[in-house]
CSV table of C-alpha atoms and ligand atoms in Angstrom, one decimal:
chain,number,residue,atom,x,y,z
A,207,MET,CA,-6.4,20.4,2.1
A,208,ASN,CA,-7.0,24.4,1.8
A,209,LEU,CA,-4.1,26.1,3.7
A,210,GLN,CA,-6.5,28.6,4.8
A,211,THR,CA,-8.2,26.1,6.8
A,212,LEU,CA,-5.7,24.2,8.3
A,213,ARG,CA,-5.6,23.5,11.8
A,214,PRO,CA,-2.1,25.4,13.8
A,215,LEU,CA,0.4,22.9,14.3
A,216,PRO,CA,-0.1,21.1,17.2
A,217,LYS,CA,2.9,21.7,20.0
A,218,ALA,CA,5.9,18.9,19.5
A,219,ASP,CA,5.2,17.2,22.7
A,220,MET,CA,1.7,16.3,21.6
A,221,PRO,CA,1.4,12.3,21.8
A,222,PRO,CA,1.3,10.8,18.4
A,223,PRO,CA,-2.1,10.4,17.1
A,224,PRO,CA,-3.5,6.5,17.7
A,225,THR,CA,-2.4,4.2,14.9
A,226,VAL,CA,-4.0,0.3,14.5
A,227,GLU,CA,-0.7,-1.3,15.6
A,228,SER,CA,0.1,-4.7,13.7
A,229,ASP,CA,0.8,-7.7,16.3
A,230,THR,CA,3.7,-8.9,14.2
A,231,ALA,CA,5.6,-4.9,14.4
A,232,ASN,CA,7.1,-5.5,17.7
A,233,ALA,CA,10.6,-4.1,16.1
A,234,PRO,CA,11.9,-0.7,17.1
A,235,VAL,CA,11.1,2.5,15.0
A,236,LEU,CA,13.6,3.5,12.9
A,237,VAL,CA,12.3,6.7,11.1
A,238,ARG,CA,9.4,8.6,12.5
A,239,PHE,CA,7.7,11.4,10.2
A,240,GLU,CA,6.0,14.0,12.5
A,241,GLN,CA,3.3,16.0,11.3
A,242,VAL,CA,4.7,16.7,7.7
A,243,HIS,CA,3.8,18.6,5.0
A,244,LYS,CA,4.6,19.2,1.7
A,245,THR,CA,2.8,21.6,-0.9
A,246,TYR,CA,4.1,22.6,-4.4
A,247,ASP,CA,1.4,25.3,-5.1
A,248,GLU,CA,1.5,27.2,-1.4
A,249,ARG,CA,-2.6,26.4,-1.8
A,250,SER,CA,-2.9,22.7,-0.9
A,251,TRP,CA,-1.2,19.7,1.1
A,252,VAL,CA,-0.1,17.1,-1.3
A,253,VAL,CA,1.2,15.4,1.7
A,254,ASP,CA,-1.2,16.4,4.6
A,255,ASP,CA,0.2,16.3,8.2
A,256,LEU,CA,1.7,12.9,7.6
A,257,HIS,CA,2.7,10.7,11.0
A,258,LEU,CA,4.4,7.5,9.8
A,259,ASP,CA,6.4,5.0,12.1
A,260,ILE,CA,8.5,2.8,9.9
A,261,ARG,CA,9.8,0.0,11.9
A,262,GLN,CA,13.3,-1.7,11.7
A,263,GLY,CA,13.5,-4.6,9.2
A,264,GLU,CA,10.2,-4.2,8.0
A,265,PHE,CA,8.8,-4.2,4.3
A,266,LEU,CA,6.5,-1.4,4.3
A,267,SER,CA,4.4,-0.2,1.1
A,268,LEU,CA,3.1,3.0,0.5
A,269,LEU,CA,0.1,2.2,-1.9
A,270,GLY,CA,-2.7,4.5,-3.1
A,271,PRO,CA,-4.4,5.6,-6.2
A,272,SER,CA,-2.0,7.9,-8.2
A,273,GLY,CA,-1.2,11.7,-7.1
A,274,SER,CA,-2.1,10.2,-3.6
A,275,GLY,CA,1.6,11.6,-2.3
A,276,LYS,CA,3.4,8.3,-1.8
A,277,THR,CA,6.2,10.1,-4.3
A,278,THR,CA,6.7,13.0,-2.8
A,279,THR,CA,6.7,11.3,0.5
A,280,LEU,CA,9.2,8.7,-0.6
A,281,MET,CA,11.5,11.4,-1.6
A,282,MET,CA,11.5,13.3,1.6
A,283,LEU,CA,12.5,10.4,3.1
A,284,ALA,CA,15.3,9.9,0.5
A,285,GLY,CA,16.5,13.7,0.9
A,286,PHE,CA,15.4,14.6,-2.7
A,287,ASP,CA,12.7,16.9,-1.3
A,288,ALA,CA,12.1,18.5,2.1
A,289,PRO,CA,8.9,19.2,4.1
A,290,ASP,CA,7.0,22.4,4.5
A,291,ARG,CA,6.4,21.6,8.0
A,292,GLY,CA,6.8,18.7,10.4
A,293,ARG,CA,9.9,16.7,10.9
A,294,ILE,CA,11.5,13.3,9.9
A,295,LEU,CA,13.3,11.6,12.7
A,296,MET,CA,15.9,8.3,11.9
A,297,ASP,CA,17.0,7.2,15.4
A,298,GLY,CA,15.3,9.6,17.1
A,299,ASN,CA,17.4,12.3,15.1
A,300,ASP,CA,16.2,15.0,13.2
A,301,ILE,CA,17.1,14.4,9.2
A,302,SER,CA,14.4,16.8,7.7
A,303,LYS,CA,17.7,19.3,6.4
A,304,LEU,CA,20.3,16.3,5.9
A,305,PRO,CA,21.1,16.2,2.4
A,306,ALA,CA,20.3,12.5,0.4
A,307,TYR,CA,23.9,11.0,0.2
A,308,LYS,CA,24.4,11.4,3.9
A,309,ARG,CA,21.5,9.3,4.7
A,310,ASP,CA,22.5,5.8,4.2
A,311,MET,CA,19.4,4.6,2.1
A,312,GLY,CA,19.5,3.3,-1.5
A,313,VAL,CA,16.6,4.3,-3.9
A,314,VAL,CA,15.4,2.6,-7.1
A,315,PHE,CA,13.0,4.2,-9.1
A,316,GLN,CA,10.7,2.8,-12.2
A,317,SER,CA,13.1,4.3,-14.7
A,318,TYR,CA,16.4,2.5,-14.0
A,319,ALA,CA,18.3,6.2,-14.7
A,320,LEU,CA,21.5,3.6,-15.1
A,321,PHE,CA,24.5,5.6,-16.7
A,322,PRO,CA,24.1,4.2,-20.7
A,323,HIS,CA,28.2,4.5,-21.2
A,324,MET,CA,28.9,2.5,-18.4
A,325,SER,CA,29.1,-1.1,-17.9
A,326,VAL,CA,26.9,-3.1,-15.2
A,327,ALA,CA,29.6,-3.5,-13.2
A,328,GLN,CA,31.0,0.3,-13.5
A,329,ASN,CA,26.8,1.3,-12.9
A,330,VAL,CA,26.8,-0.6,-9.7
A,331,ALA,CA,30.3,0.5,-8.4
A,332,PHE,CA,29.6,4.3,-9.3
A,333,PRO,CA,28.2,4.8,-5.2
A,334,LEU,CA,31.1,3.6,-4.1
A,335,ASN,CA,33.3,5.4,-6.4
A,336,LEU,CA,31.3,8.7,-4.7
A,337,ARG,CA,32.6,7.3,-1.4
A,338,LYS,CA,36.0,6.8,-2.2
A,339,VAL,CA,35.9,2.8,-1.1
A,340,SER,CA,39.2,1.5,-2.3
A,341,ALA,CA,39.6,-0.9,-5.6
A,342,ALA,CA,39.7,-4.1,-3.9
A,343,GLU,CA,36.6,-3.6,-1.4
A,344,SER,CA,34.7,-1.9,-4.5
A,345,ARG,CA,35.5,-5.3,-6.4
A,346,SER,CA,34.0,-7.3,-3.5
A,347,ARG,CA,31.4,-5.2,-3.0
A,348,VAL,CA,30.2,-5.3,-6.5
A,349,GLN,CA,29.9,-8.9,-6.8
A,350,GLU,CA,28.3,-9.3,-3.6
A,351,ALA,CA,25.4,-7.3,-5.0
A,352,LEU,CA,25.4,-8.7,-8.4
A,353,ALA,CA,24.8,-11.9,-7.2
A,354,LEU,CA,22.1,-10.7,-4.9
A,355,ALA,CA,20.6,-9.5,-7.7
A,356,ARG,CA,21.6,-12.6,-10.1
A,357,LEU,CA,23.4,-10.9,-12.5
A,358,GLU,CA,26.6,-12.2,-12.2
A,359,GLY,CA,28.2,-12.9,-15.9
A,360,PHE,CA,26.6,-9.6,-17.2
A,361,GLU,CA,29.8,-7.1,-15.6
A,362,ASP,CA,30.6,-5.8,-18.8
A,363,ARG,CA,27.7,-5.5,-20.5
A,364,ARG,CA,26.0,-2.1,-21.0
A,365,PRO,CA,22.6,-0.9,-20.2
A,366,GLY,CA,21.4,-0.8,-23.9
A,367,GLN,CA,22.5,-4.4,-24.0
A,368,LEU,CA,19.9,-5.5,-21.2
A,369,SER,CA,16.2,-6.5,-21.1
A,370,GLY,CA,14.2,-4.1,-18.6
A,371,GLY,CA,13.9,-6.5,-16.1
A,372,GLN,CA,18.0,-6.9,-16.3
A,373,GLN,CA,18.4,-3.1,-16.4
A,374,GLN,CA,15.7,-3.0,-13.3
A,375,ARG,CA,18.3,-5.6,-11.5
A,376,VAL,CA,21.3,-3.2,-12.3
A,377,ALA,CA,19.6,-0.2,-10.5
A,378,LEU,CA,18.9,-2.8,-7.3
A,379,ALA,CA,22.5,-3.9,-7.2
A,380,ARG,CA,23.5,0.1,-7.4
A,381,ALA,CA,21.1,0.4,-4.8
A,382,LEU,CA,22.5,-2.2,-2.4
A,383,VAL,CA,25.9,-2.2,-3.0
A,384,TYR,CA,26.9,0.2,-0.2
A,385,ARG,CA,24.4,-1.9,2.3
A,386,PRO,CA,22.2,0.8,3.2
A,387,ARG,CA,19.9,0.5,5.9
A,388,ILE,CA,16.7,1.4,4.5
A,389,LEU,CA,15.9,0.3,0.4
A,390,LEU,CA,13.7,2.9,-1.0
A,391,MET,CA,12.0,2.0,-4.5
A,392,ASP,CA,9.3,3.8,-6.3
A,393,GLU,CA,7.1,1.7,-8.5
A,394,PRO,CA,10.3,-0.9,-9.4
A,395,LEU,CA,8.4,-2.7,-11.6
A,396,GLY,CA,6.0,-0.8,-13.3
A,397,ALA,CA,7.6,-1.2,-16.3
A,398,LEU,CA,7.6,-4.6,-16.4
A,399,ASP,CA,5.5,-7.1,-18.0
A,400,LYS,CA,3.0,-9.4,-15.6
A,401,ALA,CA,4.7,-12.3,-15.1
A,402,LEU,CA,8.2,-10.7,-14.7
A,403,ARG,CA,6.6,-8.5,-12.4
A,404,GLU,CA,5.5,-11.4,-10.1
A,405,HIS,CA,8.6,-13.4,-10.6
A,406,MET,CA,11.0,-10.1,-9.1
A,407,GLN,CA,8.1,-9.9,-6.5
A,408,LEU,CA,9.3,-12.9,-5.2
A,409,GLU,CA,13.3,-12.1,-5.5
A,410,LEU,CA,12.4,-9.0,-4.0
A,411,LYS,CA,10.9,-10.7,-0.9
A,412,ALA,CA,13.6,-13.2,-0.6
A,413,ILE,CA,16.0,-10.3,-1.0
A,414,HIS,CA,14.3,-8.3,1.9
A,415,LYS,CA,14.9,-11.5,3.9
A,416,GLN,CA,18.3,-12.4,3.1
A,417,LEU,CA,19.4,-8.8,4.0
A,418,GLY,CA,17.0,-7.7,7.0
A,419,ILE,CA,16.8,-4.1,6.3
A,420,THR,CA,13.7,-1.8,5.9
A,421,PHE,CA,12.3,-1.7,2.6
A,422,VAL,CA,9.7,0.8,1.3
A,423,TYR,CA,7.9,0.5,-1.7
A,424,VAL,CA,5.6,2.9,-3.4
A,425,THR,CA,2.9,1.1,-5.5
A,426,HIS,CA,-0.3,1.4,-6.6
A,427,ASP,CA,-1.3,-2.0,-7.5
A,428,GLN,CA,-2.6,-3.4,-4.4
A,429,ASP,CA,-1.8,-7.0,-5.1
A,430,GLU,CA,2.0,-6.0,-5.6
A,431,ALA,CA,1.5,-4.2,-1.7
A,432,MET,CA,-0.1,-7.4,-0.6
A,433,THR,CA,2.0,-9.9,-1.9
A,434,LEU,CA,5.2,-8.2,-0.8
A,435,SER,CA,4.8,-6.3,2.5
A,436,ASP,CA,4.5,-6.8,6.3
A,437,ARG,CA,2.3,-3.7,6.3
A,438,VAL,CA,0.6,-1.5,3.9
A,439,ALA,CA,-0.2,2.4,4.5
A,440,VAL,CA,-2.8,3.1,2.2
A,441,PHE,CA,-2.9,6.5,1.0
A,442,ASN,CA,-5.8,9.1,0.2
A,443,GLU,CA,-5.1,12.5,-0.4
A,444,GLY,CA,-1.8,13.4,0.8
A,445,LYS,CA,-3.0,11.5,4.2
A,446,ILE,CA,-2.8,7.6,5.4
A,447,ALA,CA,-6.3,6.3,5.4
A,448,GLN,CA,-5.2,3.0,7.4
A,449,ILE,CA,-1.7,1.6,7.9
A,450,ASP,CA,-1.7,-2.5,9.1
A,451,ARG,CA,-0.9,-5.4,7.6
A,452,PRO,CA,-2.4,-7.2,4.9
A,453,GLU,CA,-5.0,-9.5,6.0
A,454,THR,CA,-6.0,-6.6,8.5
A,455,LEU,CA,-6.7,-4.2,5.9
A,456,TYR,CA,-8.9,-6.8,3.5
A,457,SER,CA,-10.9,-7.8,6.4
A,458,ARG,CA,-11.2,-4.8,8.7
A,459,PRO,CA,-10.6,-2.1,6.4
A,460,ALA,CA,-11.3,1.2,8.4
A,461,THR,CA,-13.4,3.4,5.6
A,462,ARG,CA,-14.7,2.8,2.2
A,463,PHE,CA,-12.1,4.3,0.3
A,464,VAL,CA,-9.6,1.4,1.7
A,465,ALA,CA,-12.9,-1.4,1.4
A,466,ASN,CA,-13.0,-0.3,-1.8
A,467,PHE,CA,-8.9,0.4,-3.0
A,468,LEU,CA,-8.0,-3.1,-1.5
A,469,GLY,CA,-10.5,-5.6,-3.6
A,470,GLU,CA,-14.1,-5.1,-4.1
A,471,THR,CA,-16.6,-4.3,-1.8
A,472,ASN,CA,-20.3,-4.7,-1.5
A,473,LEU,CA,-21.7,-1.4,0.1
A,474,LEU,CA,-25.3,-1.3,1.5
A,475,GLU,CA,-26.3,2.5,2.5
A,476,GLY,CA,-28.2,2.2,5.8
A,477,THR,CA,-29.0,4.0,9.3
A,478,LEU,CA,-26.9,2.9,12.6
A,479,VAL,CA,-29.9,2.0,14.7
A,480,SER,CA,-28.1,0.7,17.8
A,481,ARG,CA,-24.1,-0.1,19.1
A,482,SER,CA,-22.1,-1.3,21.7
A,483,GLY,CA,-18.8,-1.1,21.8
A,484,SER,CA,-17.4,-2.5,18.7
A,485,GLN,CA,-20.4,-4.0,17.7
A,486,ALA,CA,-23.8,-2.4,15.8
A,487,GLN,CA,-26.9,-2.7,14.2
A,488,ILE,CA,-27.6,-1.0,10.8
A,489,ARG,CA,-31.3,-0.6,9.2
A,490,LEU,CA,-30.4,-1.1,5.4
A,491,GLU,CA,-32.3,1.6,3.6
A,492,GLU,CA,-33.3,-0.8,0.2
A,493,SER,CA,-34.2,-3.7,2.1
A,494,GLY,CA,-35.4,-2.5,5.4
A,495,THR,CA,-33.8,-5.5,7.2
A,496,LEU,CA,-31.6,-5.2,10.4
A,497,HIS,CA,-27.9,-6.4,10.3
A,498,GLU,CA,-25.5,-6.8,13.2
A,499,ALA,CA,-22.1,-6.3,12.0
A,500,HIS,CA,-18.6,-5.3,13.3
A,501,CYS,CA,-18.2,-1.1,13.6
A,502,SER,CA,-14.1,0.0,14.8
A,503,ASP,CA,-15.5,3.4,13.9
A,504,GLU,CA,-15.9,5.0,16.8
A,505,HIS,CA,-17.0,8.3,15.6
A,506,LEU,CA,-20.3,6.4,14.1
A,507,ALA,CA,-23.0,7.0,16.2
A,508,VAL,CA,-26.9,6.1,16.7
A,509,GLY,CA,-28.6,8.1,13.8
A,510,ASP,CA,-25.8,8.3,11.8
A,511,GLY,CA,-25.7,7.3,7.9
A,512,ALA,CA,-23.6,4.4,7.5
A,513,ALA,CA,-22.6,1.5,4.8
A,514,LEU,CA,-22.8,-2.5,5.6
A,515,ALA,CA,-19.6,-3.4,3.8
A,516,ILE,CA,-19.1,-7.0,2.6
A,517,ARG,CA,-16.7,-8.7,0.3
A,518,PRO,CA,-18.2,-10.8,-2.4
A,519,GLU,CA,-16.9,-14.1,-1.4
A,520,ASN,CA,-18.8,-13.5,1.8
A,521,LEU,CA,-22.2,-13.1,0.2
A,522,ARG,CA,-24.0,-16.4,0.1
A,523,LEU,CA,-27.6,-17.6,-1.5
A,524,ALA,CA,-29.5,-18.1,1.9
A,525,ALA,CA,-30.9,-20.9,3.4
A,526,PRO,CA,-35.1,-21.0,3.5
A,527,GLY,CA,-36.1,-19.2,6.5
A,528,GLU,CA,-32.9,-17.6,6.9
A,529,PRO,CA,-33.0,-13.6,7.0
A,530,ALA,CA,-31.8,-12.7,4.0
A,531,ILE,CA,-32.0,-9.9,1.0
A,532,SER,CA,-33.6,-10.1,-2.1
A,533,ALA,CA,-31.8,-9.5,-5.9
A,534,PHE,CA,-32.2,-10.1,-8.8
A,535,VAL,CA,-29.4,-12.0,-10.9
A,536,ILE,CA,-28.0,-9.3,-13.9
A,537,ASP,CA,-25.4,-11.7,-14.9
A,538,SER,CA,-23.4,-14.8,-14.2
A,539,ILE,CA,-19.9,-14.7,-14.9
A,540,PHE,CA,-17.8,-17.8,-15.2
A,541,HIS,CA,-14.1,-17.1,-14.1
A,542,GLY,CA,-12.9,-21.0,-14.1
A,543,ALA,CA,-11.5,-21.1,-10.5
A,544,HIS,CA,-14.9,-19.1,-9.4
A,545,CYS,CA,-18.1,-17.9,-10.8
A,546,LYS,CA,-19.3,-14.7,-9.9
A,547,LEU,CA,-22.7,-12.8,-10.1
A,548,ARG,CA,-24.0,-9.7,-10.4
A,549,LEU,CA,-27.1,-9.0,-8.6
A,550,ARG,CA,-29.3,-6.0,-8.2
A,551,MET,CA,-31.7,-5.3,-5.6
A,552,ASP,CA,-35.1,-3.6,-6.0
A,553,ARG,CA,-34.2,0.1,-5.9
A,554,GLY,CA,-31.0,-0.2,-8.0
A,555,THR,CA,-28.1,-1.2,-5.4
A,556,GLU,CA,-25.8,-3.5,-7.2
A,557,LEU,CA,-23.8,-6.2,-5.7
A,558,ALA,CA,-21.3,-8.8,-6.4
A,559,MET,CA,-21.2,-12.5,-5.0
A,560,THR,CA,-18.2,-14.8,-6.0
A,561,TYR,CA,-18.3,-18.3,-5.3
A,562,ASN,CA,-16.6,-21.9,-6.4
A,563,PRO,CA,-18.4,-24.0,-9.0
A,564,GLY,CA,-20.0,-27.0,-7.3
A,565,SER,CA,-20.6,-25.1,-3.6
A,566,LEU,CA,-23.5,-23.7,-4.3
A,567,GLY,CA,-25.3,-27.3,-3.6
A,568,ARG,CA,-27.7,-26.2,-6.3
A,569,ALA,CA,-28.0,-25.1,-10.1
A,570,ALA,CA,-26.0,-21.5,-10.6
A,571,PRO,CA,-28.8,-18.8,-10.8
A,572,LEU,CA,-29.2,-17.2,-14.6
A,573,PRO,CA,-29.7,-13.8,-15.1
A,574,GLY,CA,-33.3,-12.5,-14.2
A,575,GLU,CA,-33.9,-15.1,-11.8
A,576,LYS,CA,-34.5,-13.8,-8.1
A,577,VAL,CA,-32.3,-15.1,-5.3
A,578,ALA,CA,-32.3,-14.5,-1.4
A,579,LEU,CA,-29.0,-13.4,-0.2
A,580,ALA,CA,-27.7,-14.0,3.3
A,581,LEU,CA,-25.1,-11.6,4.7
A,582,PRO,CA,-23.0,-13.4,7.3
A,583,SER,CA,-22.4,-10.9,10.4
A,584,SER,CA,-19.2,-12.1,11.1
A,585,GLN,CA,-17.8,-11.4,7.8
A,586,ALA,CA,-19.7,-7.8,7.1
A,587,MET,CA,-18.4,-4.2,8.5
A,588,ILE,CA,-20.2,-1.3,9.1
A,589,LEU,CA,-18.5,2.0,7.9
A,590,ARG,CA,-18.9,5.2,7.7
B,747,LIG,P1,1.3,9.6,-5.8
B,747,LIG,O1,3.2,9.0,-6.3
B,747,LIG,O2,1.7,9.0,-5.2
B,747,LIG,O3,1.4,9.5,-7.7
B,747,LIG,P2,3.1,12.6,-6.1
B,747,LIG,O4,3.7,12.5,-4.9
B,747,LIG,O5,4.0,12.0,-7.3
B,747,LIG,O6,1.5,11.6,-5.9
B,747,LIG,O7,2.2,13.6,-6.7
B,747,LIG,C1,0.9,14.3,-5.2
B,747,LIG,C2,0.8,15.3,-5.8
B,747,LIG,O8,1.8,16.5,-5.9
B,747,LIG,C3,0.3,15.2,-7.4
B,747,LIG,O9,-0.9,16.4,-7.6
B,747,LIG,C4,1.3,16.0,-8.3
B,747,LIG,O10,0.9,16.8,-9.2
B,747,LIG,C5,2.2,17.2,-7.4
B,747,LIG,N1,3.2,16.7,-7.7
B,747,LIG,C6,4.2,16.0,-7.4
B,747,LIG,N2,5.4,16.3,-7.7
B,747,LIG,C7,5.4,18.0,-8.3
B,747,LIG,C8,6.3,18.6,-8.3
B,747,LIG,N3,7.6,18.6,-8.4
B,747,LIG,N4,5.8,20.1,-8.7
B,747,LIG,C9,4.1,20.3,-8.3
B,747,LIG,N5,3.6,19.3,-8.2
B,747,LIG,C10,4.0,18.2,-7.8
B,748,LIG,MG1,4.1,8.4,-7.8
């Protein structure tokens, strides 16, 4: 992150870095970020050597904690901000310096940014007026956009007479009214309550399918990103930690950060003792036991410190004689559809295990009880 320690910019003809491809992402590349850097204070990069291919027609989410550079990335794509290094290509052409209004992108922000003195119809027509579209054409496009956002009948209201959800629909209609090639959204549902947010997620997904245009969606909510997206780019400190389909990110996280950011993960520290291709063996520090699991990190070598990662739903009580680690139950929590055990190993590592009530084949373990846990190899991962 420190500018002094940055590598020099690679030559422009260098091949793009390897990325994990999802098998559904065969569409042509619409937008490419090439070695994009952004700093606000000349001391640290808030977007740090970003490489990103956005494919035609995909629903891509930029997911990450607050301050990880998602909005800055979106603003550079929209043309409201410019990279300090690197470039952004659209259809292979450099658009880094192209003004926002020439980019053919619609933008929706969390704050609706509507004009309070204008009616819904006037708000939605605004981008068309800027582009000098004829009155007749404008009327029909506004109707089309209002229908898409399910706002028919609200034409004459003012934003102040609408609920938050309805105002966000107006912002959405306004962003779609000139039929942009890309719709950019920055936490657009962040101000809505949970039920409305989930409802709007389904509608956004339907609109994406109906229009077939590219959506780029910023969120810090992992459930939202997983629900909506064809692919998710997980941001951490101005870089993409991993980009892939939601299922792959969840089942094959590349780093501890991704494993923890998308759902809960148990991490058991240890040392790598052997590896062969993408399978490896780790000896756990706490229990001294050996475990084999998938390891996709090519940089991890025998002797390195590593962690065995396993989701709470993949831990289970071991059968008699099965290789296992032992832990004490600290707490047993009933959640309705599932139950959760909080466990602690002898030297303090805490674990979580979830299970369906009735599937244990025995009474639920009680706090204080010592249990043997199986770590199914096929569902565990070895991470750096
Ligand atoms: P995110 O959207 O992931 O929360 P941002 O892209 O908004 O992250 O911000 C990344 C970092 O850049 C943060 O540390 C933020 O404080 C800083 N930052 C963002 N915009 C500005 C700005 N206009 N001026 C100075 N610093 C900024
Ligand atoms: Mg943001």
